[in-house]
XYZ file of C-alpha atoms in Angstrom:
773
model
C -0.027 -0.202 -0.223
C 2.863 2.608 0.523
C 4.755 2.158 -1.752
C 1.116 2.730 -4.297
C 0.311 5.667 -2.076
C 3.992 7.111 -2.975
C 3.688 6.709 -6.546
C 0.542 8.723 -6.585
C 2.448 11.574 -4.583
C 4.903 11.393 -7.442
C 1.956 11.642 -9.734
C 0.135 14.437 -9.178
C 3.216 16.396 -7.341
C 3.576 18.307 -10.844
C 0.367 19.290 -10.909
C -0.460 20.661 -7.277
C 2.772 22.720 -7.637
C 0.842 23.919 -10.233
C -2.634 24.185 -8.552
C -0.356 26.470 -6.560
C 1.011 28.543 -8.595
C -2.733 29.087 -10.814
C -4.150 29.954 -6.991
C -1.478 32.495 -6.137
C -1.489 34.865 -9.608
C -5.243 34.931 -9.842
C -5.498 35.587 -6.855
C -3.246 38.438 -7.657
C -5.541 39.151 -10.581
C -7.963 39.299 -8.419
C -6.271 42.364 -6.617
C -5.315 43.912 -9.379
C -9.220 43.621 -11.010
C -10.634 45.524 -8.258
C -8.221 47.998 -8.201
C -8.241 49.072 -11.333
C -11.534 48.533 -12.257
C -10.765 45.006 -14.807
C -14.573 44.568 -16.354
C -15.933 41.043 -18.567
C -18.293 41.154 -20.931
C -19.341 39.629 -24.406
C -20.477 41.123 -27.297
C -23.227 39.204 -29.327
C -25.584 39.491 -32.273
C -29.605 39.608 -32.384
C -29.470 35.454 -32.513
C -26.938 35.904 -29.211
C -24.391 34.147 -31.140
C -20.618 35.987 -30.114
C -19.197 38.331 -32.209
C -15.624 37.234 -32.943
C -13.047 40.457 -33.347
C -14.968 43.289 -32.583
C -12.917 46.190 -30.904
C -13.489 47.706 -27.887
C -11.938 51.178 -26.858
C -11.572 52.939 -24.410
C -12.528 56.609 -24.038
C -8.508 58.508 -23.928
C -6.975 55.411 -24.004
C -7.769 53.629 -27.706
C -7.811 50.161 -28.383
C -7.096 48.039 -25.132
C -9.295 44.507 -26.061
C -10.801 42.424 -28.765
C -13.005 39.409 -28.245
C -12.228 36.035 -28.731
C -13.871 33.131 -30.771
C -16.698 33.413 -28.688
C -17.644 37.270 -28.333
C -15.424 37.551 -24.719
C -13.540 39.962 -23.586
C -11.867 40.986 -20.197
C -9.883 45.510 -19.895
C -8.929 47.449 -17.629
C -11.066 50.815 -17.138
C -9.112 53.098 -15.512
C -10.686 56.458 -14.745
C -12.971 55.710 -18.016
C -16.658 54.855 -18.368
C -17.005 55.036 -21.707
C -16.966 52.662 -24.468
C -16.599 52.490 -27.987
C -16.999 48.577 -29.776
C -16.494 48.105 -32.830
C -16.203 45.601 -36.215
C -16.273 45.524 -39.798
C -19.065 44.556 -40.386
C -21.546 45.917 -37.526
C -22.335 48.902 -36.916
C -20.680 50.872 -33.765
C -22.176 51.047 -30.341
C -21.347 53.793 -27.990
C -21.381 52.705 -24.722
C -20.938 54.092 -20.733
C -21.082 52.362 -17.660
C -23.021 53.211 -14.537
C -20.636 54.714 -11.425
C -19.492 53.024 -9.591
C -18.703 50.365 -12.084
C -18.890 46.754 -10.930
C -16.512 44.568 -12.015
C -18.548 41.260 -10.714
C -20.497 41.774 -13.578
C -20.529 40.240 -17.323
C -22.258 42.615 -19.392
C -23.451 41.782 -22.007
C -23.448 43.969 -25.707
C -25.920 43.420 -29.140
C -23.971 44.721 -32.500
C -26.272 45.720 -35.176
C -24.733 44.522 -38.917
C -23.452 46.796 -42.034
C -26.688 46.202 -44.847
C -24.692 45.227 -47.051
C -24.820 43.074 -50.989
C -24.529 40.097 -49.043
C -27.092 40.728 -46.706
C -29.420 41.137 -49.047
C -32.293 39.421 -50.401
C -32.801 38.043 -53.759
C -36.676 37.175 -55.150
C -34.564 36.195 -58.465
C -31.433 34.150 -58.442
C -33.207 31.234 -56.238
C -36.793 30.137 -56.159
C -38.162 31.423 -53.196
C -36.348 34.469 -52.062
C -33.104 34.236 -50.341
C -29.896 36.019 -49.378
C -26.686 36.951 -51.410
C -24.638 35.503 -49.897
C -26.055 31.910 -49.906
C -26.356 32.073 -53.652
C -23.916 30.709 -56.075
C -24.675 32.806 -59.099
C -23.435 36.398 -60.635
C -25.805 38.842 -59.711
C -26.709 42.377 -59.440
C -29.191 44.708 -57.845
C -29.981 47.796 -58.475
C -32.103 49.973 -55.886
C -34.742 52.430 -56.059
C -32.184 54.728 -53.714
C -29.602 53.764 -56.064
C -27.718 56.096 -58.463
C -28.217 54.105 -61.957
C -32.164 54.565 -61.416
C -31.769 58.077 -61.076
C -33.907 60.274 -63.578
C -33.577 57.868 -66.043
C -35.946 57.897 -69.330
C -36.288 54.290 -69.778
C -35.849 51.488 -67.106
C -33.686 49.685 -69.973
C -30.950 53.183 -69.486
C -30.347 51.594 -65.471
C -28.764 48.347 -66.769
C -25.957 49.868 -69.136
C -23.385 50.403 -66.493
C -23.435 46.490 -65.184
C -20.650 44.424 -66.272
C -22.147 41.453 -68.485
C -24.552 43.482 -69.791
C -25.187 45.290 -73.052
C -27.849 47.300 -73.998
C -28.989 48.821 -77.957
C -31.380 51.735 -77.764
C -29.528 52.671 -81.415
C -31.931 55.562 -82.063
C -32.258 56.680 -78.394
C -35.537 57.275 -77.194
C -37.559 56.029 -80.100
C -36.426 52.775 -80.306
C -39.299 51.098 -79.282
C -40.687 47.482 -79.409
C -38.318 44.520 -79.893
C -35.644 46.959 -81.259
C -34.583 47.696 -77.822
C -32.608 44.603 -76.963
C -30.119 43.536 -73.602
C -28.137 40.904 -73.832
C -26.046 39.216 -71.608
C -23.017 37.189 -71.538
C -22.369 37.584 -74.653
C -24.727 35.652 -76.063
C -25.832 37.543 -79.642
C -29.066 38.260 -79.978
C -32.082 39.440 -77.047
C -34.564 36.612 -77.424
C -31.732 34.634 -75.241
C -32.229 37.044 -72.243
C -35.662 35.895 -70.224
C -36.811 39.341 -68.815
C -39.484 38.998 -66.251
C -42.007 41.311 -64.485
C -42.753 40.878 -60.706
C -41.407 36.848 -61.501
C -42.978 36.573 -64.549
C -42.009 35.972 -67.900
C -42.608 39.276 -70.398
C -40.497 37.682 -73.457
C -43.087 37.463 -76.437
C -44.262 34.567 -78.843
C -43.747 36.364 -81.804
C -39.432 36.812 -81.754
C -39.312 35.553 -78.768
C -37.757 39.249 -78.034
C -38.862 41.501 -75.543
C -41.546 44.267 -76.169
C -42.369 45.804 -73.323
C -39.942 47.777 -72.519
C -41.401 51.253 -72.568
C -44.550 49.382 -70.979
C -44.161 49.969 -67.513
C -43.985 53.345 -66.183
C -40.178 54.289 -64.888
C -41.337 55.521 -61.789
C -42.475 51.945 -60.824
C -39.653 49.967 -59.457
C -39.229 49.373 -56.638
C -35.544 47.476 -57.914
C -33.549 45.576 -60.610
C -31.846 41.873 -60.446
C -29.704 40.967 -62.967
C -29.163 37.032 -62.135
C -26.409 36.213 -65.307
C -25.853 32.599 -66.282
C -28.811 30.543 -66.992
C -31.825 30.473 -65.119
C -33.444 27.969 -67.253
C -33.647 24.948 -64.098
C -36.022 27.318 -62.613
C -37.450 29.937 -65.403
C -37.654 27.109 -68.604
C -36.837 28.382 -72.051
C -35.146 31.803 -73.025
C -32.711 31.823 -70.063
C -29.730 31.331 -71.712
C -27.552 34.831 -70.868
C -29.290 35.474 -67.789
C -32.376 36.499 -66.238
C -33.577 40.253 -65.654
C -36.450 40.897 -62.981
C -38.538 43.710 -63.521
C -39.552 45.217 -59.778
C -42.484 47.029 -59.444
C -43.008 48.794 -56.477
C -45.912 47.530 -53.841
C -48.173 49.486 -50.901
C -46.413 50.502 -47.316
C -47.356 51.542 -44.538
C -46.511 55.330 -45.916
C -48.013 57.472 -48.150
C -46.726 56.790 -51.088
C -47.122 60.714 -53.430
C -45.071 61.674 -56.247
C -45.196 63.555 -59.748
C -42.447 63.834 -62.174
C -42.118 66.626 -65.263
C -38.962 67.025 -67.985
C -38.354 68.182 -71.224
C -35.266 67.973 -73.478
C -33.745 67.607 -76.981
C -35.224 66.661 -80.309
C -38.910 68.036 -77.899
C -38.912 65.395 -75.458
C -41.694 66.220 -73.528
C -42.546 62.902 -70.205
C -44.784 63.502 -67.595
C -45.698 60.461 -64.733
C -47.352 60.278 -61.258
C -47.790 57.415 -58.740
C -50.069 57.686 -55.788
C -50.426 54.362 -53.102
C -50.841 53.116 -49.181
C -51.561 50.092 -47.283
C -54.114 51.087 -44.907
C -55.429 49.545 -41.349
C -58.047 47.431 -42.653
C -55.715 44.645 -44.589
C -55.600 46.787 -47.767
C -53.857 48.550 -50.061
C -53.820 50.056 -53.391
C -50.992 51.995 -55.199
C -50.882 53.048 -59.063
C -48.929 54.821 -61.862
C -49.350 56.249 -65.130
C -46.370 57.884 -67.369
C -46.699 59.770 -70.533
C -43.389 60.495 -72.701
C -43.452 62.115 -76.605
C -41.104 62.547 -78.594
C -39.723 63.811 -82.221
C -36.781 61.731 -82.491
C -33.092 62.882 -84.925
C -32.047 61.848 -88.800
C -29.852 59.174 -87.085
C -28.261 58.302 -90.715
C -25.291 59.968 -92.315
C -25.625 62.839 -94.763
C -24.856 61.175 -97.392
C -27.333 58.686 -96.359
C -30.166 60.696 -95.550
C -32.155 61.621 -98.334
C -33.907 65.797 -98.312
C -37.600 63.375 -98.262
C -37.349 61.123 -95.242
C -38.519 61.712 -91.965
C -36.898 61.866 -87.984
C -39.129 59.470 -86.002
C -41.244 60.417 -82.945
C -42.964 58.453 -80.694
C -45.626 58.980 -78.067
C -46.089 56.363 -75.309
C -48.854 56.139 -72.055
C -48.555 53.592 -69.768
C -50.831 53.300 -66.813
C -50.202 50.569 -64.021
C -51.758 49.835 -60.917
C -51.135 46.698 -58.077
C -54.112 46.201 -55.817
C -52.847 43.756 -52.202
C -55.054 42.426 -49.482
C -54.544 40.672 -46.146
C -56.086 37.842 -45.860
C -57.709 36.821 -41.926
C -56.537 33.569 -42.169
C -53.002 34.699 -43.289
C -51.325 35.455 -47.024
C -51.811 37.908 -49.369
C -54.070 38.665 -52.305
C -52.297 40.409 -55.288
C -54.026 41.608 -58.505
C -51.727 43.787 -60.957
C -52.933 45.302 -63.849
C -51.071 47.525 -66.912
C -51.960 49.443 -70.061
C -49.832 50.325 -72.681
C -49.597 52.391 -75.751
C -47.241 52.774 -77.852
C -47.747 54.892 -81.581
C -43.661 55.040 -83.166
C -43.640 56.177 -86.533
C -40.070 55.892 -88.174
C -38.709 54.782 -91.728
C -36.715 55.878 -94.882
C -38.286 55.284 -97.739
C -40.901 53.702 -96.445
C -43.074 54.755 -93.268
C -44.233 52.990 -91.062
C -47.101 54.218 -89.060
C -47.259 51.935 -86.175
C -49.784 51.577 -83.507
C -49.244 48.968 -80.001
C -51.540 48.013 -76.970
C -50.253 46.254 -74.467
C -52.571 44.300 -71.101
C -50.626 42.196 -68.708
C -52.638 41.062 -65.364
C -52.162 39.201 -62.832
C -53.453 37.668 -59.409
C -51.121 35.995 -56.946
C -51.636 34.716 -53.958
C -48.932 33.964 -51.569
C -47.927 33.306 -47.372
C -44.280 33.471 -46.213
C -45.223 32.906 -42.480
C -46.873 29.752 -43.268
C -45.019 26.404 -42.487
C -45.594 25.170 -46.367
C -45.118 28.705 -48.030
C -47.078 28.530 -50.746
C -47.330 30.771 -53.765
C -49.305 30.925 -56.345
C -49.358 33.194 -59.623
C -52.590 33.250 -62.999
C -51.598 35.316 -66.031
C -52.651 36.936 -69.013
C -50.785 39.223 -71.523
C -52.409 41.034 -74.262
C -51.012 42.212 -77.299
C -52.350 43.893 -80.893
C -49.549 45.418 -83.213
C -50.838 47.506 -85.840
C -49.412 49.539 -88.736
C -49.859 50.872 -91.775
C -46.882 51.472 -94.004
C -46.647 54.385 -97.226
C -43.915 53.944 -99.391
C -42.025 57.683 -100.913
C -44.148 59.068 -104.171
C -40.811 60.688 -106.421
C -43.934 62.024 -108.463
C -46.205 63.271 -105.963
C -43.709 63.828 -103.694
C -45.400 62.278 -100.617
C -45.989 59.290 -98.834
C -49.345 58.033 -100.159
C -48.402 54.898 -101.738
C -50.000 52.578 -99.698
C -47.404 49.396 -98.975
C -49.121 46.332 -97.138
C -51.439 46.371 -93.578
C -50.498 44.381 -90.699
C -52.112 42.760 -87.383
C -50.896 40.608 -84.574
C -52.168 39.543 -82.111
C -50.713 38.089 -79.612
C -51.910 36.206 -76.270
C -50.031 34.355 -73.610
C -51.342 32.938 -70.253
C -50.224 30.974 -67.434
C -50.274 29.578 -64.483
C -47.153 29.753 -62.073
C -47.993 27.355 -58.871
C -45.284 26.500 -56.152
C -44.598 25.120 -52.338
C -41.606 25.791 -50.213
C -40.822 24.331 -46.391
C -37.740 24.170 -44.788
C -36.991 20.987 -43.417
C -33.304 20.111 -41.969
C -31.231 22.967 -42.929
C -32.871 22.018 -46.704
C -35.518 24.583 -48.001
C -36.638 22.943 -50.655
C -39.070 24.610 -53.620
C -41.816 22.196 -55.622
C -43.705 23.569 -58.422
C -45.372 23.811 -61.894
C -45.722 26.516 -64.103
C -47.908 26.077 -67.374
C -47.800 28.424 -69.721
C -49.363 29.282 -73.530
C -49.372 31.060 -76.130
C -50.932 31.747 -79.292
C -49.877 33.786 -82.112
C -51.352 35.140 -85.561
C -49.900 37.425 -88.271
C -52.017 39.238 -90.649
C -50.472 41.357 -93.270
C -51.684 42.575 -96.870
C -49.847 44.264 -99.559
C -51.600 46.562 -101.571
C -52.463 44.997 -105.698
C -50.610 42.080 -103.783
C -52.824 40.194 -101.515
C -52.965 38.697 -98.162
C -49.807 36.414 -96.056
C -50.637 34.938 -93.028
C -48.905 33.087 -90.334
C -50.315 31.202 -87.308
C -49.010 29.225 -84.656
C -49.633 27.244 -80.684
C -46.173 27.515 -78.893
C -47.027 25.631 -75.122
C -44.956 25.123 -72.521
C -46.019 22.107 -69.522
C -42.944 22.387 -67.115
C -42.052 21.259 -63.467
C -39.047 22.368 -61.602
C -37.783 21.088 -57.641
C -35.087 23.614 -55.600
C -33.234 22.699 -52.980
C -31.435 25.546 -51.192
C -28.919 23.900 -47.830
C -27.091 25.375 -45.531
C -24.518 23.080 -44.908
C -22.960 24.929 -40.657
C -22.692 28.163 -41.301
C -20.900 28.734 -44.190
C -21.858 25.924 -46.789
C -24.281 26.773 -49.409
C -25.599 24.699 -51.567
C -28.365 25.371 -54.624
C -29.611 22.788 -56.118
C -32.105 22.796 -58.611
C -34.238 20.569 -62.087
C -36.649 20.960 -64.098
C -38.269 19.310 -66.805
C -40.365 20.924 -69.650
C -42.503 19.722 -72.297
C -42.854 22.754 -74.983
C -44.378 22.234 -78.106
C -45.533 24.193 -80.986
C -49.150 23.106 -82.523
C -51.390 24.344 -85.401
C -49.154 26.689 -87.193
C -50.020 27.332 -90.545
C -49.496 29.391 -93.134
C -51.324 31.456 -96.182
C -50.078 33.252 -98.935
C -51.859 34.248 -101.969
C -49.761 37.590 -103.084
C -49.055 35.431 -106.737
C -52.165 35.248 -108.027
C -52.647 31.317 -106.525
C -53.454 30.438 -103.102
C -51.272 29.231 -100.891
C -52.552 26.945 -97.950
C -49.712 25.018 -95.679
C -50.864 23.272 -92.142
C -47.081 22.643 -90.502
C -47.001 19.598 -88.621
C -46.970 20.002 -85.169
C -43.021 19.579 -82.908
C -42.180 18.700 -79.592
C -39.074 18.260 -77.251
C -38.532 16.741 -73.581
C -35.759 19.267 -72.396
C -34.046 18.445 -68.441
C -31.912 21.840 -67.090
C -29.623 21.079 -64.195
C -27.784 23.168 -62.556
C -25.843 22.951 -58.787
C -24.904 25.829 -56.710
C -21.645 26.378 -53.980
C -20.786 29.347 -51.806
C -18.377 29.009 -49.047
C -17.968 31.899 -46.516
C -14.197 31.880 -45.536
C -15.551 35.324 -43.334
C -18.256 37.005 -42.463
C -17.279 39.416 -45.753
C -15.495 37.490 -48.275
C -17.281 34.220 -49.915
C -16.130 31.886 -53.049
C -18.662 30.797 -54.878
C -18.931 27.911 -58.013
C -21.836 26.880 -60.471
C -22.909 25.068 -62.964
C -26.414 25.405 -64.900
C -27.705 24.569 -68.470
C -30.526 25.972 -70.172
C -31.606 26.356 -73.683
C -34.638 28.110 -75.636
C -37.855 27.086 -77.898
C -37.449 28.642 -80.667
C -40.327 31.257 -82.042
C -43.069 31.525 -84.123
C -41.664 34.042 -87.024
C -38.433 31.817 -87.099
C -40.765 28.446 -87.196
C -43.510 29.433 -89.827
C -43.391 33.057 -91.853
C -41.904 34.081 -95.269
C -40.969 37.856 -95.979
C -39.550 40.574 -96.834
C -37.358 41.802 -94.308
C -34.603 44.672 -94.724
C -32.378 43.465 -97.842
C -33.278 40.235 -97.888
C -35.945 37.612 -98.616
C -36.406 35.189 -95.250
C -37.501 32.290 -95.444
C -39.096 30.050 -92.273
C -38.053 26.933 -90.503
C -40.629 24.551 -89.354
C -37.796 22.025 -88.387
C -36.001 24.581 -85.951
C -34.741 22.692 -83.154
C -34.799 24.610 -79.359
C -31.358 26.158 -79.022
C -29.540 24.446 -75.968
C -27.152 26.016 -73.254
C -24.904 22.835 -73.233
C -22.992 24.109 -70.191
C -22.137 27.212 -67.932
C -19.224 27.024 -65.297
C -19.027 29.887 -62.950
C -15.719 30.359 -60.456
C -16.741 34.135 -58.818
C -15.468 36.345 -55.090
C -17.366 38.416 -53.073
C -15.312 40.933 -50.891
C -16.558 43.919 -48.130
C -14.922 45.840 -45.702
C -18.387 47.893 -43.927
C -19.812 49.683 -45.683
C -17.121 51.289 -47.863
C -15.955 49.141 -50.127
C -17.227 46.175 -52.627
C -15.497 43.754 -54.589
C -17.246 41.672 -56.568
C -15.673 39.752 -59.782
C -16.068 36.499 -61.561
C -14.949 34.441 -64.233
C -16.755 32.050 -66.030
C -16.714 29.262 -69.598
C -20.167 28.029 -71.251
C -20.891 26.928 -74.765
C -24.257 26.911 -76.451
C -25.247 24.457 -79.675
C -28.026 24.785 -82.193
C -28.285 28.121 -81.991
C -30.119 30.078 -84.509
C -29.538 32.504 -87.505
C -30.316 33.688 -91.497
C -27.946 31.919 -93.229
C -27.759 32.642 -97.119
C -29.140 29.526 -99.078
C -29.261 28.852 -103.245
C -32.656 30.202 -104.946
C -33.219 26.612 -106.264
C -33.902 26.232 -102.593
C -36.669 27.865 -102.256
C -40.137 26.209 -102.843
C -41.915 27.463 -105.837
C -45.011 28.749 -103.493
C -42.253 31.239 -102.899
C -41.526 34.479 -104.663
C -38.362 36.898 -103.168
C -38.182 38.354 -106.534
C -35.066 39.457 -107.068
C -33.686 39.689 -103.155
C -31.521 37.551 -101.556
C -33.240 34.002 -99.271
C -31.709 34.276 -96.282
C -33.231 30.729 -94.185
C -33.437 30.719 -90.290
C -31.764 27.503 -89.150
C -29.773 25.651 -86.077
C -26.148 25.911 -86.990
C -23.617 24.159 -84.459
C -21.998 25.225 -81.588
C -20.550 28.353 -80.076
C -18.132 28.470 -76.741
C -18.262 31.934 -74.628
C -15.280 32.523 -71.248
C -14.830 35.685 -69.991
C -14.873 38.049 -66.989
C -17.134 40.003 -65.110
C -16.325 42.430 -62.546
C -17.448 45.336 -60.159
C -15.809 47.697 -57.583
C -17.298 50.217 -55.269
C -15.699 52.681 -53.209
C -17.047 54.680 -50.812
C -14.984 58.287 -50.035
C -17.441 59.085 -47.528
C -19.772 61.588 -46.378
C -21.531 60.959 -50.023
C -19.096 60.683 -51.792
C -18.302 56.678 -53.778
C -16.650 55.895 -56.661
C -17.499 52.479 -58.992
C -16.712 51.192 -61.772
C -17.195 47.999 -63.866
C -15.089 45.939 -66.226
C -16.251 43.040 -68.333
C -14.191 41.089 -70.816
C -15.628 38.036 -73.237
C -14.360 35.911 -75.535
C -16.770 33.903 -78.521
C -15.701 30.908 -80.686
C -18.027 29.375 -83.346
C -16.310 26.174 -82.918
C -19.019 23.985 -85.430
C -20.845 25.723 -87.943
C -22.602 23.307 -90.211
C -23.447 25.230 -93.216
C -20.761 27.046 -93.175
C -17.103 25.222 -91.998
C -15.423 28.643 -92.903
C -17.641 30.347 -90.262
C -15.478 27.812 -87.679
C -13.155 30.099 -85.741
C -14.772 33.699 -86.167
C -16.171 35.682 -83.301
C -20.354 36.716 -82.856
C -21.007 39.036 -84.281
C -22.101 42.148 -82.031
C -20.025 40.664 -78.922
C -17.197 43.070 -77.946
C -14.507 41.957 -76.818
C -14.126 44.404 -73.836
C -17.158 46.999 -72.514
C -16.500 49.590 -69.334
C -17.532 51.619 -67.423
C -17.259 54.192 -63.836
C -18.881 56.808 -61.928
C -18.278 59.509 -59.539
C -21.624 60.099 -57.335
C -21.721 62.391 -55.285
C -25.612 62.319 -53.130
C -26.317 64.585 -49.535
C -29.882 64.882 -49.450
C -29.548 68.556 -48.052
C -26.776 69.588 -50.229
C -26.754 67.579 -53.996
C -27.091 64.649 -56.465
C -24.065 64.648 -59.123
C -22.540 62.204 -60.793
C -20.807 62.191 -63.260
C -20.715 58.433 -65.732
C -18.519 56.705 -68.872
C -19.351 54.248 -70.581
C -16.698 52.510 -73.061
C -16.607 49.420 -75.456
C -14.573 48.089 -77.028
C -14.569 47.698 -81.207
C -16.705 44.217 -82.620
C -17.783 42.955 -85.639
C -21.121 43.356 -87.409
C -22.089 40.243 -88.727
C -21.556 36.927 -88.077
C -18.191 36.487 -91.357
C -16.584 39.041 -89.533
C -16.080 41.761 -92.319
C -13.689 44.456 -91.678
C -15.979 46.989 -93.644
C -19.062 46.257 -91.353
C -16.923 46.558 -87.984
C -18.177 48.494 -85.008
C -15.442 50.969 -83.819
C -14.634 51.306 -80.191
C -16.455 54.192 -78.031
C -15.930 55.956 -74.994
C -19.435 57.665 -73.662
C -19.923 60.698 -70.896
C -22.888 61.434 -69.235
C -23.970 63.774 -66.400
C -26.905 63.703 -63.836
C -27.228 66.938 -61.676
C -30.036 67.262 -58.788
C -31.035 69.689 -55.645
C -33.562 68.906 -53.562
C -35.378 71.407 -51.917
C -37.912 69.575 -49.230
C -40.025 67.006 -51.337
C -39.316 69.557 -54.558
C -35.915 68.546 -57.014
C -35.015 69.932 -59.816
C -32.706 67.186 -62.030
C -30.239 67.753 -65.431
C -29.103 65.779 -67.506
C -26.645 65.488 -70.307
C -26.170 62.553 -71.664
C -23.296 61.985 -74.309
C -21.878 65.093 -72.684
C -19.432 65.218 -75.741
C -21.485 64.751 -78.565
C -19.555 61.962 -79.296
C -20.606 60.187 -82.767
C -20.636 56.648 -82.479
C -22.999 53.259 -85.178
C -26.006 53.017 -82.949
C -26.649 49.877 -84.951
C -24.610 48.928 -88.373
C -24.577 45.924 -91.213
C -23.058 47.820 -94.421
C -21.794 51.281 -95.600
C -25.092 52.363 -96.834
C -26.816 51.250 -94.088
C -26.451 53.050 -90.648
C -28.009 54.285 -88.027
C -25.956 56.442 -85.611
C -26.875 57.008 -81.934
C -28.068 59.948 -80.485
C -25.757 63.144 -80.129
C -25.596 64.701 -77.067
C -28.734 66.063 -75.713
C -29.999 67.669 -72.354
C -32.559 67.056 -70.370
C -34.421 69.101 -67.572
C -36.931 68.464 -65.027
C -38.593 68.960 -61.264
C -40.433 66.376 -59.266
C -42.412 65.662 -56.392
C -41.833 63.122 -54.007
C -43.590 62.456 -50.201
């Protein structure tokens, strides 16, 4: 027993001495703490989780401590009772301790996080609203208060400063309908970008583009979200280059009342008004109205602009309204109605007098407080396009030679239903998307006859999306969508040759699966890495399937055998960093490939069916060609210097290469048309409510080819344009001035040949006054 006890004594003797030393040390520290007013505490967030790395500064002594991994600290105060707690991602907290200071108390203080881009919520990039820090896609969000959305004439104007976004409004405000194009990531065509209004697609079924950029009042926009890369796993067809969601303002508890009046160059007049409020009985309403008119300008060079050409002009009326009701049983019912009247007149030797009316209607129900969160949207879009065209009569020297009259009614109706539930870290969304469209095109050519085509395009789709949080840092986005696409009742009629041609086309359909997988990892609360893999597709539209008509300098022949275009893959690698409210940096590199891309190619006249008469015009037919590789870099940086002053810049680099062109291998290795390799933009913004708003903007677009042949004499030259915005507020009244193309740079808005090109607008001025409650 004695040897055993001795061994225990030897084993614990060292530990006993250590305990004795520690006891004496703590006794000394406790005595010193009492004398020097040592205090201890913990810094936490709203959920009670400790915040590491917060700095505690003692007044007149400077920084004294930093919190540990659990948010704890321990400092000596001396005689001071004033502290400041700071952290790069949280608002500073000033603390005044009570007198006398208790050294035995454990102080707990709450920090409120700073609002940063990564903490913002996107309603577009995921099947359900999600914090940006949990989304793997490259996303830009423009809010109503951002400088890009101030004093805009058109909604698409605000997008021109974002990386990866190319905006083409070649003749300024007079550009209407589908001639306004938004292209993401150099995919070459506006109909490869999906445009949503409050989550509902507004790409038309005629060409697949968007003719409704002008059909929303510019003062109705609450935010614009741009998601780059394929979004077909959520939204289906057309989202190959990316998705743009126009989110309109909803009625809130604070009354909304605003009016705006502007006048500027080219006899341009613009006015809008809005009013709305949410009432105490659960009802809320908001309405917007906007009117625009402009006389345009001579958009061709003097050598091409003939004396009898007319400057284009445009007149536009928008009325948008939203009614909301909070149901007693939970959830919100919303009704939305839009009406647009657009009347442009343009042309050169032929004048096109157009009139388009558009009506969009939505009924939606959502309950984000339920355990299983439902959202149901039923919608109907109706568009009527009418055009009367007149050719120049050299004898009477007037546009009195009637060419043709056309009418194109478009009907789209659909239902989107989805349900979301959070289960063991998974935010699972299951949904169905039904969309049915009908196109009828009728043209009457004076002295010749009729030419009509029609067709239906339908989508029956189901999708599953899961947003998974694995711990605090790793997030996964996974999605899969199934689309059954079909074209039905295709029909063509033509009696212009004196013999009636009546063709009924076979129905066509296909089944398409589009997966997506994305990962984000938060190295720090303000620094994350992300990667995403996705695919996409675009179904061919009725115009390319069934139409056969002269267009510009060629005869365009439809092709009912067209297949959907495919984004075979798209892979992103990106990073986002934020330093408090001062610095934001975002960069993404990507590589993608799309196949079966659609374009028009010259064909031999012997291939034209005998019942078509193209006259003396060359014939182009729409076909699926081959494969194109795209790769590039998009980046953005903003630095807030302070006191209302900030700098921002974006850079977009894109390379395209045709790697297979089935009908003409000589095109392989060439670049896609209208695809500049380099695009840069930047701004200096000073915005202080008590003083004024001043922002100077610059946009640079590198040179690029105007055709797939990469013809040197159809190259668009590089151009740099500067814009200026100035505003001054006195209470609810603001006076503003915009100067676009400040140095009156002359450059091409579009260019197809040396004898046919458009100049973009020169220097233009717009001034106005607005009232905002």
